[in-house]
Coordinates of C-alpha atoms in Angstrom, one line a residue:
X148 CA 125.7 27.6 145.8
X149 CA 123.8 25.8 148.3
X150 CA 123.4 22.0 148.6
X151 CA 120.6 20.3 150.3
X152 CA 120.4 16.6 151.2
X153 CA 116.2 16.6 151.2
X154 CA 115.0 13.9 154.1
X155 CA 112.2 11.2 153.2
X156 CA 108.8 11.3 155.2
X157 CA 107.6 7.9 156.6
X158 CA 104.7 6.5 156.1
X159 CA 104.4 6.1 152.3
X160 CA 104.0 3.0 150.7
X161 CA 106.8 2.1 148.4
X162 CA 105.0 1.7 145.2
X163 CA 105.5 2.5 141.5
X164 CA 102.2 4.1 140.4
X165 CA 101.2 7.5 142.9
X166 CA 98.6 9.3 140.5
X167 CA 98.0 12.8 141.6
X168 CA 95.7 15.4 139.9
X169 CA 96.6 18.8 138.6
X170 CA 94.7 21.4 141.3
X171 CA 91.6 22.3 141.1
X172 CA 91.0 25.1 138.5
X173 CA 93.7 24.4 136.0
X174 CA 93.4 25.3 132.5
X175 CA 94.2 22.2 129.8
X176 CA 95.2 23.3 126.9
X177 CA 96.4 20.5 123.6
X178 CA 98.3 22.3 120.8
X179 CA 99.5 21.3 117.6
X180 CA 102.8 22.9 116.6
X181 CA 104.5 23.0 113.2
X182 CA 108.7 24.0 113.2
X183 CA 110.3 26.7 111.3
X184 CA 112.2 23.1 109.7
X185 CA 108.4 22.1 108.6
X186 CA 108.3 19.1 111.6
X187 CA 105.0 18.2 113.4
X188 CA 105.2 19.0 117.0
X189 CA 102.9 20.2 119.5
X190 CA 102.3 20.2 123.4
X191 CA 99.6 20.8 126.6
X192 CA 99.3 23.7 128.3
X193 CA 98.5 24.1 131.9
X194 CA 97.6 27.1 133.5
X195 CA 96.7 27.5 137.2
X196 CA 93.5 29.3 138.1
X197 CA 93.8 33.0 138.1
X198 CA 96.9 32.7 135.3
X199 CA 100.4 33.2 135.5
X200 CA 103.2 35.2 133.6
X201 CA 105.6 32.3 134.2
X202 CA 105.4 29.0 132.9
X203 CA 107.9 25.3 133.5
X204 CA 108.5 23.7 130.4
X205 CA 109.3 19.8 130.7
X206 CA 110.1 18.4 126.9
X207 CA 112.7 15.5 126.1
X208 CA 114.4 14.1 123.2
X209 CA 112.3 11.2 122.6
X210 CA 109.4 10.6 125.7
X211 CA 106.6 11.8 125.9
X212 CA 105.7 13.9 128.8
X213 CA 102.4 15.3 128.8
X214 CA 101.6 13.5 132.6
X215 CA 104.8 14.5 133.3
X216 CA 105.1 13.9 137.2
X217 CA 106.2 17.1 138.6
X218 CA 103.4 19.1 136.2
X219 CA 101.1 19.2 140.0
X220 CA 103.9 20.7 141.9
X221 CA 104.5 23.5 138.8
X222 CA 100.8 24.6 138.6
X223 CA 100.5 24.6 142.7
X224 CA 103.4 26.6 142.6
X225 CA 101.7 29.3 140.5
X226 CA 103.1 28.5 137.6
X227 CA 101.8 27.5 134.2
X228 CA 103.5 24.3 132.8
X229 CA 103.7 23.6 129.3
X230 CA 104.5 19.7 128.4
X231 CA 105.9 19.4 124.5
X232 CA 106.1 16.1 122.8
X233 CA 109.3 15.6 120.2
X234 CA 108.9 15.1 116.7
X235 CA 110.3 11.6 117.5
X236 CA 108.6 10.3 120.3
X237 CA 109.3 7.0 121.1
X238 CA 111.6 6.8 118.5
X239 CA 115.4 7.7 118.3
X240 CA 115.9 6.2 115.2
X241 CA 116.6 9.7 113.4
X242 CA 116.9 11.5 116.2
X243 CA 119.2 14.4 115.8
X244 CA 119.4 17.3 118.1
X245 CA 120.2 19.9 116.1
X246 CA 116.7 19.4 114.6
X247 CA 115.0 18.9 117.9
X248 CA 116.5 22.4 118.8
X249 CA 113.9 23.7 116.2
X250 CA 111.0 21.5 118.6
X251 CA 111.9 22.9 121.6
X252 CA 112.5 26.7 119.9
X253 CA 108.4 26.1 118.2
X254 CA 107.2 25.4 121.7
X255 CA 108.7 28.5 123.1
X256 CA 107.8 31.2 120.2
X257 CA 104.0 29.4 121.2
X258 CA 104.4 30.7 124.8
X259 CA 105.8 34.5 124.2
X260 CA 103.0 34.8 121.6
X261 CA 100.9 33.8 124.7
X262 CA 101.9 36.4 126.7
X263 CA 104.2 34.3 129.3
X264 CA 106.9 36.8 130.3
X265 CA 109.2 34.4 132.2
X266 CA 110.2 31.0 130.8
X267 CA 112.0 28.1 132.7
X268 CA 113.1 24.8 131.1
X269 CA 113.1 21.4 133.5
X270 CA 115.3 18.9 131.6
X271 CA 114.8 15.9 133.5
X272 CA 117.1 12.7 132.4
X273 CA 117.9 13.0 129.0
X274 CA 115.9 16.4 128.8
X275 CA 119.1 18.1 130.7
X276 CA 121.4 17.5 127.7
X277 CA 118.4 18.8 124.9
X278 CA 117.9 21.9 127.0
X279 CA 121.0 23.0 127.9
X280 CA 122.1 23.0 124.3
X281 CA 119.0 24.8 123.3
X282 CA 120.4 27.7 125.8
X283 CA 124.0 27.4 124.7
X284 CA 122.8 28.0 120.9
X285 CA 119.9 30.6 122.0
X286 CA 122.3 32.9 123.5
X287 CA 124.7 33.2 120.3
X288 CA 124.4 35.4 117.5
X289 CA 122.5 33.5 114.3
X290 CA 126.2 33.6 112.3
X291 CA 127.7 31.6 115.6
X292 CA 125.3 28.7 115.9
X293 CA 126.2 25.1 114.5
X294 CA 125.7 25.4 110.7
X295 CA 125.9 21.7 110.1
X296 CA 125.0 18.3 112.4
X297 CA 127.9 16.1 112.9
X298 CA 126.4 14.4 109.9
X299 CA 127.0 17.6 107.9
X300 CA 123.4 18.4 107.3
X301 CA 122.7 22.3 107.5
X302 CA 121.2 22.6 110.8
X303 CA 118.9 25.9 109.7
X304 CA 119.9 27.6 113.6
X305 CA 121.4 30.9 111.7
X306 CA 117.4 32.1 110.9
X307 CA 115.9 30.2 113.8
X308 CA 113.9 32.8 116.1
X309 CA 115.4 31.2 119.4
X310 CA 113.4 32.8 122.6
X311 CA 115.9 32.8 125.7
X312 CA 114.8 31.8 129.0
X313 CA 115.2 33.1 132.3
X314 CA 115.7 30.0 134.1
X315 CA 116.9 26.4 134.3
X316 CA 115.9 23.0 136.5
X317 CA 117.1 20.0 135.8
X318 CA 116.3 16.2 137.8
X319 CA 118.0 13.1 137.9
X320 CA 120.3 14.8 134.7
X321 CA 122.6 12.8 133.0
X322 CA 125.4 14.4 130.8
X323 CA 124.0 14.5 127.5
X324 CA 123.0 10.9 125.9
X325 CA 126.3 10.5 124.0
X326 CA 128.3 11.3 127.3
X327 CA 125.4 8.4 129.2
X328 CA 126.2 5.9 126.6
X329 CA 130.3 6.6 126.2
X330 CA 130.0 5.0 130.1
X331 CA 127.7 2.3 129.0
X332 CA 128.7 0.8 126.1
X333 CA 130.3 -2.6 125.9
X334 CA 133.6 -2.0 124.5
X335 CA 134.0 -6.1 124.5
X336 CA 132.4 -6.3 121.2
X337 CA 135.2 -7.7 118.7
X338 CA 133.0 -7.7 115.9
X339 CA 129.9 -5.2 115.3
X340 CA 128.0 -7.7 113.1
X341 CA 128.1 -10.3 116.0
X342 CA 125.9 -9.3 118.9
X343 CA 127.4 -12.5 120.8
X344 CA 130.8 -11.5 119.8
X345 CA 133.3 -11.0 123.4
X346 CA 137.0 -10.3 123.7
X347 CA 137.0 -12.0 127.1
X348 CA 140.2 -9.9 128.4
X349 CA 137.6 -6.6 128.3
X350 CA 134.0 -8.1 129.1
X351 CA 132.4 -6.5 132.6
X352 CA 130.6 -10.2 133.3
X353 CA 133.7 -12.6 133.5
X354 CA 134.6 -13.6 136.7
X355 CA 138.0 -13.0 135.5
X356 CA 137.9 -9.1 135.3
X357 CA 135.9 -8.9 138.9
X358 CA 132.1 -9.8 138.2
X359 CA 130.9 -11.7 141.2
X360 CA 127.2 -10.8 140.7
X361 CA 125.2 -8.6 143.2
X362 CA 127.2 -8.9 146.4
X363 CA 131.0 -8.9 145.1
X364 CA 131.8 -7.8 141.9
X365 CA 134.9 -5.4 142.0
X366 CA 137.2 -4.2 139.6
X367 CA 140.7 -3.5 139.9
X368 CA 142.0 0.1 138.8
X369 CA 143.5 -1.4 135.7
X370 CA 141.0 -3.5 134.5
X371 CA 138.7 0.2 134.8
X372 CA 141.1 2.1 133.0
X373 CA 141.6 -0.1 130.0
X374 CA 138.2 -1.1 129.7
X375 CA 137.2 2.8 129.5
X376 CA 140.1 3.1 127.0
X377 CA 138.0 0.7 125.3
X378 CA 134.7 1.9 125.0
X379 CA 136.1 5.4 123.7
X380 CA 138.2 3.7 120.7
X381 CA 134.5 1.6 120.2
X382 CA 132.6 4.8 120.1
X383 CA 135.5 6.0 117.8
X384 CA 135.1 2.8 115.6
X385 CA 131.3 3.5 115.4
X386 CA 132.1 7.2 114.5
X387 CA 133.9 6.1 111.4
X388 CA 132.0 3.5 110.3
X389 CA 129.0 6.6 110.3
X390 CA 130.7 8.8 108.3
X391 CA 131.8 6.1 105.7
X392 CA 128.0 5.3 105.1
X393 CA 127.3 8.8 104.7
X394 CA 130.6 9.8 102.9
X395 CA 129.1 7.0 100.3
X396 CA 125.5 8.2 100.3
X397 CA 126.7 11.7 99.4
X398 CA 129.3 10.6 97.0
X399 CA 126.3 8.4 95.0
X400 CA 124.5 11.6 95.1
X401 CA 127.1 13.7 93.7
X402 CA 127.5 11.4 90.8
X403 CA 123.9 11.8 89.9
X404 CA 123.8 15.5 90.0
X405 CA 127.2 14.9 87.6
X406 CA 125.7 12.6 85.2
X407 CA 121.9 12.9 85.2
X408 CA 120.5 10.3 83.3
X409 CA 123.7 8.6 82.5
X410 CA 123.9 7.9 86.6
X411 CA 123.7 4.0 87.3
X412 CA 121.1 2.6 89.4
X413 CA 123.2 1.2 92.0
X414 CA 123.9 4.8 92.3
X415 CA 120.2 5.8 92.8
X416 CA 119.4 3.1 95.2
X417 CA 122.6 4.5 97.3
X418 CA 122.0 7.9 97.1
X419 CA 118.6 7.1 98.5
X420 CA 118.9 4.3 101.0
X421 CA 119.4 5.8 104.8
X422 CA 121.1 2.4 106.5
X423 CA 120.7 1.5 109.7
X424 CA 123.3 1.0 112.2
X425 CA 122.6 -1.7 115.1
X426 CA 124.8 -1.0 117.9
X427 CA 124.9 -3.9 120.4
X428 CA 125.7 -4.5 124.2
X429 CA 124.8 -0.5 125.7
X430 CA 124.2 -1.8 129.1
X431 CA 127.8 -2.1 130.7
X432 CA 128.8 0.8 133.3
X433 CA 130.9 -0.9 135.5
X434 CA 129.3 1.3 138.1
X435 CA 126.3 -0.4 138.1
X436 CA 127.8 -3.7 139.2
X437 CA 130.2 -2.3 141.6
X438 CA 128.9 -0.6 143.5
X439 CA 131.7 0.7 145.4
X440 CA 132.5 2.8 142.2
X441 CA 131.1 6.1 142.9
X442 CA 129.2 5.1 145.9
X443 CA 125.2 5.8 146.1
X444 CA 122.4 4.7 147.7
X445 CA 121.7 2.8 144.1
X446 CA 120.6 -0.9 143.9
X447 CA 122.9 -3.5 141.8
X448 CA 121.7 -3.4 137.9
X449 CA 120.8 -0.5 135.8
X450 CA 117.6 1.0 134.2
X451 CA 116.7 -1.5 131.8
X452 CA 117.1 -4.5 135.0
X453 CA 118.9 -6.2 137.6
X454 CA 120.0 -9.1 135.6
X455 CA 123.2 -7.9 133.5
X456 CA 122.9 -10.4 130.9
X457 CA 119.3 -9.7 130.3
X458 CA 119.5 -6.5 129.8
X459 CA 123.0 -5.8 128.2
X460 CA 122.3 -8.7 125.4
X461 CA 118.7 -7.9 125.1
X462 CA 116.8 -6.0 121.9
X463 CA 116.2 -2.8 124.2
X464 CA 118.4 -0.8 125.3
X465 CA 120.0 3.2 124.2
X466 CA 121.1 3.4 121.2
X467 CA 119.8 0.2 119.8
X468 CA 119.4 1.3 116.1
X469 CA 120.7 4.4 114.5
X470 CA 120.9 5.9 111.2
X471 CA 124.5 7.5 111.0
X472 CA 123.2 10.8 111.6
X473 CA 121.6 10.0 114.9
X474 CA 124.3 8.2 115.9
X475 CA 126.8 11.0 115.3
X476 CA 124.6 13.5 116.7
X477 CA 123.0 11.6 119.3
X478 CA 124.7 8.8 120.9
X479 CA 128.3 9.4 120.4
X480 CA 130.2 10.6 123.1
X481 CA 132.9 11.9 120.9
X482 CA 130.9 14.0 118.0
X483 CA 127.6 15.1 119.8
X484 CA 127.2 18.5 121.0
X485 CA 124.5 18.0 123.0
X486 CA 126.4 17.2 126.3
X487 CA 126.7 19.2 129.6
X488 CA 130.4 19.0 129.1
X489 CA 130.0 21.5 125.8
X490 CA 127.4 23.4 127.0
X491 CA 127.1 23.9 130.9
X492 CA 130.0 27.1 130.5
X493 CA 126.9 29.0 128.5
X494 CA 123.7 28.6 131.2
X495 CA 124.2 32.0 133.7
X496 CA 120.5 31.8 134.4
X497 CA 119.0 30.4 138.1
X498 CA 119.4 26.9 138.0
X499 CA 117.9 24.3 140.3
X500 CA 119.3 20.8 140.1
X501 CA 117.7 17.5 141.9
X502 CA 119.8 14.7 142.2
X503 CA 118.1 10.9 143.3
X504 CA 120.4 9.3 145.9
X505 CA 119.8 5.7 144.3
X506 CA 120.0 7.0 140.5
X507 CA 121.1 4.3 138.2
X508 CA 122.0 6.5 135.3
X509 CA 122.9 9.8 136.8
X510 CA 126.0 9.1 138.9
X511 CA 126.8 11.6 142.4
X512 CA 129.9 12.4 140.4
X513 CA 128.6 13.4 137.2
X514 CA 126.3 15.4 139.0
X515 CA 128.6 17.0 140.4
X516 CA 130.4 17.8 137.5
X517 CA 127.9 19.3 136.2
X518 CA 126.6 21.4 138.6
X519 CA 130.3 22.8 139.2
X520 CA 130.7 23.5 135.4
X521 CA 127.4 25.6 135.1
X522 CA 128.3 29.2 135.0
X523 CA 125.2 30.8 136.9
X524 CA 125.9 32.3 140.3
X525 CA 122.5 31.2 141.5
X526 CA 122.7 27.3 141.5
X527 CA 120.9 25.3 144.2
X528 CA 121.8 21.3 144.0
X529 CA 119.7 19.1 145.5
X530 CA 119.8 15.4 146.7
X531 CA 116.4 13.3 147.3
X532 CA 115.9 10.2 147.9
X533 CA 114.5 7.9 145.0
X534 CA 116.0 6.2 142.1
X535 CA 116.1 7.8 138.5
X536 CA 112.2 7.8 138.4
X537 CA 111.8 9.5 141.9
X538 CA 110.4 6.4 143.1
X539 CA 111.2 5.3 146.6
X540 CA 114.3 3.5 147.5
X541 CA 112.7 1.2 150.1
X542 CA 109.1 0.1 151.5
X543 CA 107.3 2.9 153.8
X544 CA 108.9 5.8 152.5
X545 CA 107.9 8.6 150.6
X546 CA 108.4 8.5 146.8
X547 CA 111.9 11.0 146.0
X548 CA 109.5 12.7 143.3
X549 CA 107.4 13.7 146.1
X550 CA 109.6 15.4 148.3
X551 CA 111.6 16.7 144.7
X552 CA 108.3 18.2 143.6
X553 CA 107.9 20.4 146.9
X554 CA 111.4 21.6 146.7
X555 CA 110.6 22.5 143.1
X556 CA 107.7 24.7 144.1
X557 CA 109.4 26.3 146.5
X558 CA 111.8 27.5 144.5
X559 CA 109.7 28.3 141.8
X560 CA 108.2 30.5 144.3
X561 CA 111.3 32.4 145.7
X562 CA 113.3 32.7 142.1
X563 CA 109.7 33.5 139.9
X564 CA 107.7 35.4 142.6
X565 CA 104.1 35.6 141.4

């Protein structure tokens, strides 16, 4: 395995926005795409003048990424890229990923039909955890696939025509969105139906536990260690209270198939309602206020802001509403198997992985956990400068997803020789 630390170029403005055009002579293709499960999906195509047999696919959970940042570097590389939207864009409401498993597999039965001969997956962020499961359940026979979601749904994989891939990048990956928010989540909520609710002995902004704002806040080994005691038994608390509301929802529905018309219609309502879980307070890794805790080149705050309160109290944030089976699937760190942790051992294909320097979500030593837990032989890790977006850390430097793209197409070029 080789690691890199990629240098900046000066001379850049340090700005958010740095449009670039796909090169001259690219192919734009929009498709519409409907899943073996009977989901709406679809995706754009772009292919480099003259064609290509292999083609980049970038897809995550829940964003859209059809202008999808490192699409230039993928088509100047040679390569065709192929950009698929979710069935839940925006939206992780329902969002379960043993379903979006059946997005990602629609998207890739669409490019072997095309002809494409080689097919890499770029999981960046939250795209990591998607895609890495989609390997780890591509590469099993149908009868060895999950049968059910943690929220005991049948998950349909068994007859699921799964195309395997032939190689893996992912940027600025986290460990799977349940394994993100099992480090995030404030576990000094003492009541889930109060949003202002704090047990002060566990909450990451009193003065008493080590917040000093910006410049000083430090926390003592035992303050860490119970408060990520904590935020597992909240996670665990969350768990339960899923499967209660879906134990009851399939208990109402049993007593209707019993009864038939005798059934009550409290019953009825129950067996059809899908509630809604608010989970409060997501915004409290203690590693993005001390910033001595897994050092980086990372500023003080998190992705959703600098100021703590703002953003930890706030209406956005992961996870904010759930139905059970999202939650279960999707945002707990105990019962979703979409995390690195379950599913790096099955990814023995070449794998690049970019890691920002000043990431505020993907931490150097989950990174390197994950990187030492995938199984290919062939793994290049990467470190660029730039923050989760591969924006520049500091004025008159090069944006990271600059100098990230050009590392991409050069190995793109190496690995998937034209």
């Amino acid at each position: 395995m080789r690691q890199t630390l990629a240098q900046p170029t000066a001379g850049f403005l340090n700005t958010d926005w740095n449009p670039r055009d796909i090169p001259n002579g690219t192919a734009t293709r929009n498709v519409v795409l409907r899943t073996a499960d009977g989901a709406a999906t679809g995706g754009s195509l772009y292919t480099p003048a003259g064609g290509s047999r292999t083609v980049v696919c970038v897809m995550h959970p829940r964003e859209f990424m059809a202008c999808h940042y490192l699409i230039p570097d993928i088509v100047g590389a040679g390569c065709a890229a192929w950009s698929q939207s979710p069935r839940s864009v925006g939206n992780d409401l329902r969002l379960e990923h043993e379903f979006a498993l059946h997005d990602v597999a629609a998207g890739l039965a669409f490019l072997r039909a095309q002809g494409f001969e080689r097919i890499v997956l770029l999981g960046n962020s939250g795209g990591a955890g998607l895609y890495a499961f989609y390997v780890q359940q591509s590469s099993l026979p149908g009868s060895e696939r999950i049968a059910r979601t943690p929220g005991g749904r049948p998950t349909q994989l068994a007859e699921l025509d799964m195309p395997t891939v032939d190689g893996l990048v992912f940027v600025g990956p986290h460990p799977g969105q349940g394994a993100l928010l099992m480090n995030c989540i404030d576990p000094s909520v003492s009541d889930e139906g109060d949003a202002l609710s704090v047990d002060a002995s566990l909450d990451p902004l009193n003065p008493d536990n080590g917040y000093c704002g910006r410049e000083g806040t430090r926390y003592a080994p035992a303050f860490i260690e119970r408060y990520r005691a904590a935020q597992r038994a909240r996670v665990e608390r969350i768990d339960a209270l899923a499967r209660e509301l879906i134990a009851a929802r399939m208990a109402a529905r049993k007593r209707i198939k019993d009864m038939g018309d005798a059934a009550s219609a409290m019953d009825r309502r129950m067996a059809a309602h899908t509630p809604i879980i608010n989970v409060w307070r997501t915004d409290a890794d203690l590693r993005c206020f001390d910033l001595s805790l897994d050092p980086s080149e990372r500023r003080f705050g998190s992705l959703w802001g600098s100021d703590p309160f703002a953003s930890n109290y706030g209406a956005v944030g992961f996870a904010r509403q759930c139905t059970p089976e999202s939650w279960l699937s999707t945002w707990s760190g105990l019962s979703s198997n979409a995390t690195l942790e379950k599913t790096a051992a099955a990814l023995v294909q070449p794998t690049l992985v970019v890691e920002y320097t000043g990431d505020q979500a993907c931490f150097p030593g989950d990174v390197r956990r994950i990187v030492e837990a995938i199984a290919s032989s062939d793994k290049q890790h990467l470190r660029v400068r730039g923050d989760h977006h591969g924006r520049a850390l500091s004025s008159g430097e090069e944006p990271g997803r600059l100098a990230a793209g050009r590392h991409l197409a050069d190995w793109l070029r190496q690995t998937f020789p034209r």
